[in-house]
Short mmCIF file of C-alpha atoms and ligand atoms in Angstrom, two decimals:
data_model
loop_
_atom_site.label_atom_id
_atom_site.label_comp_id
_atom_site.label_asym_id
_atom_site.label_seq_id
_atom_site.Cartn_x
_atom_site.Cartn_y
_atom_site.Cartn_z
CA MET A 60 15.75 -2.56 20.07
CA SER A 61 12.73 -4.76 20.73
CA ASN A 62 10.99 -2.05 22.74
CA PHE A 63 11.03 0.28 19.76
CA ARG A 64 7.60 1.63 18.82
CA ALA A 65 6.89 4.51 16.46
CA ASP A 66 3.38 5.86 15.83
CA LEU A 67 3.14 6.94 12.18
CA HIS A 68 -0.36 8.44 12.18
CA CYS A 69 -1.69 11.24 14.38
CA HIS A 70 -3.23 14.68 14.05
CA SER A 71 -2.36 17.98 15.69
CA LEU A 72 -4.36 21.19 15.99
CA PHE A 73 -2.97 22.18 12.59
CA SER A 74 -5.82 19.97 11.33
CA ASP A 75 -8.55 18.27 13.34
CA GLY A 76 -6.52 17.11 16.33
CA SER A 77 -6.70 18.95 19.63
CA ASP A 78 -3.03 18.81 20.66
CA HIS A 79 -0.19 21.15 19.79
CA PRO A 80 2.62 19.33 17.91
CA GLU A 81 4.96 19.95 20.86
CA LYS A 82 2.49 18.23 23.18
CA LEU A 83 2.25 15.28 20.79
CA ILE A 84 6.05 14.92 20.87
CA LEU A 85 6.21 15.20 24.67
CA ASP A 86 3.34 12.72 25.09
CA ALA A 87 5.00 10.33 22.63
CA ILE A 88 8.20 10.41 24.69
CA ALA A 89 6.28 10.07 27.97
CA SER A 90 4.40 7.05 26.68
CA GLY A 91 7.61 5.30 25.63
CA LEU A 92 7.42 5.84 21.87
CA SER A 93 10.79 6.04 20.10
CA GLY A 94 9.56 7.80 16.96
CA LEU A 95 6.56 9.69 15.62
CA SER A 96 5.06 11.12 12.47
CA ILE A 97 2.40 13.84 12.65
CA THR A 98 0.08 13.33 9.68
CA ASP A 99 -2.26 16.30 9.58
CA HIS A 100 -4.97 16.42 6.93
CA ASP A 101 -3.70 18.27 3.84
CA THR A 102 -1.11 20.38 5.65
CA VAL A 103 2.51 20.23 6.84
CA GLU A 104 2.33 23.44 8.89
CA ALA A 105 3.09 21.48 12.09
CA TYR A 106 6.62 20.82 10.84
CA LYS A 107 7.61 24.49 10.71
CA GLU A 108 8.38 24.35 14.43
CA ALA A 109 7.98 20.72 15.40
CA LEU A 110 11.17 19.51 13.69
CA THR A 111 13.33 21.97 15.63
CA PHE A 112 11.52 21.10 18.85
CA ALA A 113 11.96 17.35 18.28
CA ALA A 114 15.65 17.85 17.40
CA SER A 115 16.19 19.78 20.65
CA LEU A 116 15.02 16.64 22.47
CA GLN A 117 16.91 14.31 20.11
CA PHE A 118 13.58 12.70 19.28
CA PRO A 119 13.24 11.37 15.72
CA LEU A 120 10.23 13.06 14.11
CA LEU A 121 9.42 11.82 10.62
CA THR A 122 7.72 14.21 8.20
CA GLY A 123 4.22 13.08 7.27
CA VAL A 124 0.87 14.19 5.92
CA GLU A 125 -2.55 12.64 5.25
CA PHE A 126 -3.96 13.79 1.93
CA SER A 127 -7.67 13.66 1.10
CA ALA A 128 -8.05 12.13 -2.36
CA SER A 129 -10.84 10.65 -4.37
CA HIS A 130 -11.27 7.63 -6.64
CA ARG A 131 -14.51 7.04 -8.57
CA GLY A 132 -16.27 9.36 -6.14
CA GLU A 133 -15.02 7.51 -3.06
CA SER A 134 -12.99 9.35 -0.46
CA ILE A 135 -9.48 7.87 -0.12
CA HIS A 136 -6.92 8.98 2.45
CA ILE A 137 -3.27 8.76 1.42
CA LEU A 138 -0.39 9.05 3.87
CA GLY A 139 2.85 10.61 2.67
CA TYR A 140 6.14 10.23 4.56
CA GLY A 141 9.78 11.18 4.42
CA PHE A 142 9.70 14.30 2.19
CA LEU A 143 11.26 17.64 3.04
CA PRO A 144 8.58 19.76 4.72
CA LEU A 145 9.05 22.72 2.39
CA ASP A 146 9.15 20.61 -0.77
CA ARG A 147 7.28 22.55 -3.44
CA HIS A 148 5.26 19.56 -4.70
CA ILE A 149 3.90 18.92 -1.21
CA THR A 150 3.22 22.57 -0.41
CA ALA A 151 1.54 23.07 -3.81
CA LEU A 152 -0.82 20.15 -3.17
CA CYS A 153 -1.52 21.47 0.35
CA GLN A 154 -2.34 24.86 -1.16
CA LYS A 155 -4.74 23.23 -3.62
CA HIS A 156 -6.50 21.67 -0.64
CA VAL A 157 -6.79 25.07 1.08
CA THR A 158 -8.91 26.29 -1.84
CA ARG A 159 -10.80 23.00 -2.11
CA ARG A 160 -11.67 23.03 1.58
CA LEU A 161 -12.70 26.67 1.76
CA ASP A 162 -15.06 26.14 -1.14
CA ARG A 163 -16.42 22.86 0.23
CA ASN A 164 -16.85 24.14 3.78
CA LEU A 165 -18.86 27.12 2.51
CA ARG A 166 -21.10 24.72 0.59
CA ILE A 167 -21.61 22.63 3.75
CA LEU A 168 -22.54 25.81 5.66
CA ALA A 169 -25.02 26.70 2.88
CA ASN A 170 -26.51 23.20 3.12
CA LEU A 171 -26.85 23.59 6.89
CA LYS A 172 -28.51 26.98 6.46
CA ARG A 173 -31.08 25.37 4.17
CA LEU A 174 -31.71 22.88 6.97
CA GLY A 175 -32.28 25.75 9.40
CA VAL A 176 -28.86 25.63 11.10
CA VAL A 177 -26.85 28.84 10.88
CA ILE A 178 -23.06 28.74 11.23
CA THR A 179 -21.19 31.70 9.82
CA ARG A 180 -17.89 31.53 7.95
CA ASP A 181 -16.38 33.66 10.68
CA GLU A 182 -17.52 31.25 13.40
CA LEU A 183 -15.98 28.35 11.50
CA GLU A 184 -12.66 30.12 10.88
CA ASN A 185 -12.40 31.06 14.55
CA VAL A 186 -13.64 27.78 16.01
CA GLN A 187 -11.98 27.04 19.33
CA ILE A 188 -10.69 23.64 20.30
CA PRO A 189 -11.72 22.82 23.88
CA SER A 190 -8.71 23.26 26.20
CA VAL A 191 -6.61 25.10 23.59
CA ASP A 192 -6.39 28.88 23.89
CA ASP A 193 -5.28 30.21 20.54
CA ALA A 194 -5.76 27.49 17.94
CA GLN A 195 -7.72 29.90 15.76
CA LYS A 196 -4.62 32.00 15.21
CA LEU A 197 -2.87 29.13 13.39
CA LYS A 198 -2.86 28.44 9.67
CA ARG A 199 -4.75 25.21 10.05
CA THR A 200 -6.86 22.82 8.02
CA ILE A 201 -10.53 23.32 8.87
CA GLY A 202 -12.75 20.32 8.26
CA ARG A 203 -15.99 18.63 9.10
CA PRO A 204 -14.91 17.84 12.69
CA HIS A 205 -14.70 21.62 13.33
CA ILE A 206 -18.20 22.10 11.92
CA ALA A 207 -19.28 19.22 14.16
CA LEU A 208 -17.80 20.99 17.22
CA LEU A 209 -19.84 24.10 16.41
CA LEU A 210 -23.02 22.04 16.03
CA VAL A 211 -22.36 20.61 19.51
CA GLU A 212 -21.52 24.06 20.92
CA LYS A 213 -24.80 25.45 19.59
CA GLY A 214 -26.76 22.59 21.14
CA ILE A 215 -27.95 21.30 17.75
CA VAL A 216 -26.54 17.81 18.44
CA PRO A 217 -25.24 16.25 21.68
CA ASN A 218 -21.89 15.11 20.30
CA VAL A 219 -19.54 15.02 17.28
CA LYS A 220 -20.63 11.51 16.36
CA GLU A 221 -24.25 12.59 15.97
CA ALA A 222 -23.20 15.64 13.99
CA PHE A 223 -21.73 13.24 11.43
CA GLN A 224 -24.68 10.85 11.63
CA LYS A 225 -27.30 13.55 11.21
CA TYR A 226 -25.63 16.18 9.02
CA LEU A 227 -22.01 15.81 7.95
CA GLY A 228 -21.27 12.18 7.12
CA GLU A 229 -21.07 11.05 3.49
CA GLY A 230 -24.53 11.05 1.95
CA LYS A 231 -26.06 13.02 4.87
CA PRO A 232 -28.02 16.19 4.07
CA ALA A 233 -25.27 18.76 4.68
CA PHE A 234 -22.47 16.74 3.10
CA ASP A 235 -20.48 18.04 0.15
CA PRO A 236 -17.41 16.24 -1.19
CA GLY A 237 -15.83 19.35 -2.69
CA GLU A 238 -13.50 19.36 -5.67
CA ARG A 239 -12.07 15.90 -6.14
CA ILE A 240 -8.29 15.47 -6.23
CA SER A 241 -7.30 12.15 -7.74
CA VAL A 242 -5.35 9.39 -6.05
CA GLU A 243 -3.00 9.31 -9.06
CA ASN A 244 -2.13 13.01 -8.76
CA THR A 245 -1.67 12.69 -5.02
CA ILE A 246 0.75 9.77 -5.38
CA ALA A 247 2.59 11.69 -8.12
CA ALA A 248 3.03 14.74 -5.87
CA ILE A 249 4.36 12.64 -2.99
CA HIS A 250 6.76 10.85 -5.33
CA ALA A 251 7.89 14.11 -6.92
CA ALA A 252 8.80 15.16 -3.37
CA LYS A 253 10.77 11.90 -3.00
CA GLY A 254 8.35 10.74 -0.31
CA PHE A 255 6.55 7.43 0.25
CA ALA A 256 2.83 7.09 -0.59
CA ILE A 257 0.78 4.78 1.61
CA ILE A 258 -2.89 3.69 1.52
CA ALA A 259 -4.31 4.85 4.88
CA HIS A 260 -6.77 2.75 6.94
CA PRO A 261 -7.71 0.38 4.06
CA HIS A 262 -10.51 -1.18 6.13
CA LEU A 263 -12.48 2.06 5.72
CA ILE A 264 -12.61 1.58 1.94
CA GLU A 265 -15.99 -0.09 1.67
CA LYS A 266 -15.98 -1.21 -1.96
CA THR A 267 -13.58 -4.07 -2.65
CA SER A 268 -13.47 -3.06 -6.33
CA ILE A 269 -12.02 0.31 -5.31
CA LEU A 270 -9.36 -1.27 -3.09
CA ARG A 271 -8.51 -3.67 -5.92
CA GLU A 272 -7.87 -0.72 -8.23
CA LEU A 273 -5.80 1.08 -5.62
CA LEU A 274 -3.67 -2.02 -5.20
CA ARG A 275 -2.64 -1.69 -8.85
CA MET A 276 -1.47 1.90 -8.39
CA PRO A 277 2.13 2.87 -7.64
CA PHE A 278 1.81 3.06 -3.86
CA ASP A 279 4.78 2.21 -1.65
CA GLY A 280 2.82 0.66 1.17
CA ILE A 281 -0.36 0.10 3.09
CA GLU A 282 -1.35 0.95 6.67
CA ALA A 283 -1.96 -2.54 8.06
CA TYR A 284 -1.73 -1.66 11.75
CA TYR A 285 -4.42 0.81 12.70
CA ALA A 286 -5.88 1.63 16.09
CA LYS A 287 -8.26 -1.15 17.02
CA MET A 288 -8.57 -2.74 13.59
CA GLY A 289 -7.92 -6.28 14.83
CA PRO A 290 -5.53 -9.11 13.87
CA GLU A 291 -7.69 -10.69 11.15
CA LYS A 292 -7.81 -7.56 9.02
CA GLU A 293 -4.16 -6.82 9.82
CA ALA A 294 -3.18 -10.21 8.41
CA LYS A 295 -5.18 -9.56 5.24
CA TYR A 296 -3.45 -6.24 4.56
CA ILE A 297 -0.01 -7.57 5.53
CA LYS A 298 -0.46 -10.30 2.92
CA MET A 299 -1.49 -7.73 0.29
CA ALA A 300 1.64 -5.71 1.08
CA GLN A 301 3.95 -8.72 1.01
CA GLU A 302 2.60 -9.85 -2.36
CA ARG A 303 3.54 -6.47 -3.80
CA LYS A 304 6.75 -6.00 -1.84
CA TRP A 305 5.16 -2.93 -0.28
CA LEU A 306 5.95 -1.37 3.07
CA ILE A 307 3.66 -2.12 5.99
CA THR A 308 2.89 0.88 8.18
CA GLY A 309 0.87 1.57 11.28
CA GLY A 310 -0.39 4.25 13.60
CA SER A 311 -3.07 5.29 16.03
CA ASP A 312 -4.84 8.07 14.06
CA TYR A 313 -4.86 9.89 17.39
CA HIS A 314 -6.90 13.12 17.30
CA GLY A 315 -6.93 14.05 21.01
CA LEU A 316 -10.21 15.33 22.46
CA ILE A 317 -11.99 15.45 19.11
CA LYS A 318 -11.97 11.67 18.68
CA PRO A 319 -10.86 10.46 22.10
CA HIS A 320 -11.09 6.72 21.46
CA ASN A 321 -7.66 6.08 19.91
CA PRO A 322 -4.82 6.78 22.36
CA LEU A 323 -1.46 7.88 20.95
CA GLY A 324 0.77 4.86 20.34
CA CYS A 325 -2.05 2.28 20.28
CA SER A 326 -0.71 1.17 16.87
CA TRP A 327 2.88 1.47 15.78
CA VAL A 328 5.74 0.22 13.60
CA ASN A 329 9.06 -1.30 14.61
CA ASP A 330 12.55 0.17 14.22
CA THR A 331 13.16 -1.47 10.81
CA THR A 332 10.13 0.21 9.24
CA PHE A 333 10.62 3.51 11.02
CA TYR A 334 14.28 3.85 10.03
CA HIS A 335 13.51 2.85 6.45
CA PHE A 336 11.51 6.08 6.27
CA TYR A 337 13.59 8.18 8.64
CA ASN A 338 16.99 7.40 7.11
CA HIS A 339 15.56 8.26 3.71
CA TYR A 340 14.29 11.56 5.13
CA LEU A 341 17.73 12.27 6.65
CA SER A 342 19.38 11.54 3.29
CA LEU A 343 17.23 14.30 1.72
CA SER A 344 18.04 16.77 4.50
CA VAL A 345 21.84 16.79 4.06
P1 AMP B 266 -12.90 16.34 6.25
O1 AMP B 266 -11.46 16.01 5.97
O2 AMP B 266 -13.12 17.74 6.56
O3 AMP B 266 -13.81 15.81 5.17
O4 AMP B 266 -13.27 15.53 7.57
C1 AMP B 266 -12.93 14.19 7.63
C2 AMP B 266 -12.53 13.82 9.02
O5 AMP B 266 -13.69 13.80 9.83
C3 AMP B 266 -11.95 12.42 9.12
O6 AMP B 266 -10.58 12.40 8.92
C4 AMP B 266 -12.28 12.06 10.54
O7 AMP B 266 -11.32 12.58 11.41
C5 AMP B 266 -13.61 12.76 10.78
N1 AMP B 266 -14.78 11.89 10.59
C6 AMP B 266 -15.24 11.35 9.45
N2 AMP B 266 -16.36 10.63 9.67
C7 AMP B 266 -16.62 10.73 11.00
C8 AMP B 266 -17.63 10.23 11.87
N3 AMP B 266 -18.63 9.48 11.40
N4 AMP B 266 -17.55 10.55 13.18
C9 AMP B 266 -16.55 11.31 13.65
N5 AMP B 266 -15.56 11.80 12.90
C10 AMP B 266 -15.60 11.53 11.59
ZN1 ZN B 267 -9.05 13.61 11.09
FE1 FE B 268 -7.93 9.28 7.56
FE1 FE B 269 -5.99 10.38 10.13
#
């Protein structure tokens, strides 16, 4: 099975991706991927229909999520895999994020208003994804990329990147971190759901002291293959994983039109890693 590639990190329009889960699955198959996990930010809504759709095509879809957590004020993304999609520990944490995000998004809108930029709550809740007709009807995670799209639409900034640079990025004038949910509690919820907890894109953690502390926490693995991260960093994170007997994961972090630079499948894991997760997931499903 040397051609086996499974992308374990991508986003659908249930968070800040632009593709429907069914399109992600069809594109994964068309591009020769043998497995996929959709890891939306703080939600597992995609799985309500995607698992049935994937099963109808006999395509192995692994349950996944990317939780927003915080450690010493730094934003940390944690991937969870292999839980049952309706597990109450996962859905409870997702629900906590619904409240956290609503509150935080309203504070960002208030910050923008102070800066002379008016976006209403209604505009944000109904924000359209280019090329998707009815995304606003879904129960989806709304985040800074959606605010960025509105800033572009209103002609305030030319593109999403500048929206982050000028207004929404960490430390920029409209930024608000929102309520902080700890890494420890996030790992605990994933483990309570019998899932695997993985440090996402470790190269984005700027402070080495923070990464050092995370490496002492009860994670199950680290995402060492990530989009265009490069072999030097990969080797560093692979070594960290091996020293701890952790799993080594990988994925593209594909977002579709919203962040068009990472194509689906540009990073992936082999069959051994994928089936470690997937067989565990199947064992929970019976
Ligand atoms: P949120 O979860 O609402 O705080 O938004 C975070 C998401 O915004 C990340 O997962 C990225 O997809 C996106 N993002 C963060 N920083 C940037 C940036 N500088 N440019 C474009 N997208 C970004
Ligand atoms: Zn995202
Ligand atoms: Fe992330
Ligand atoms: Fe992501």
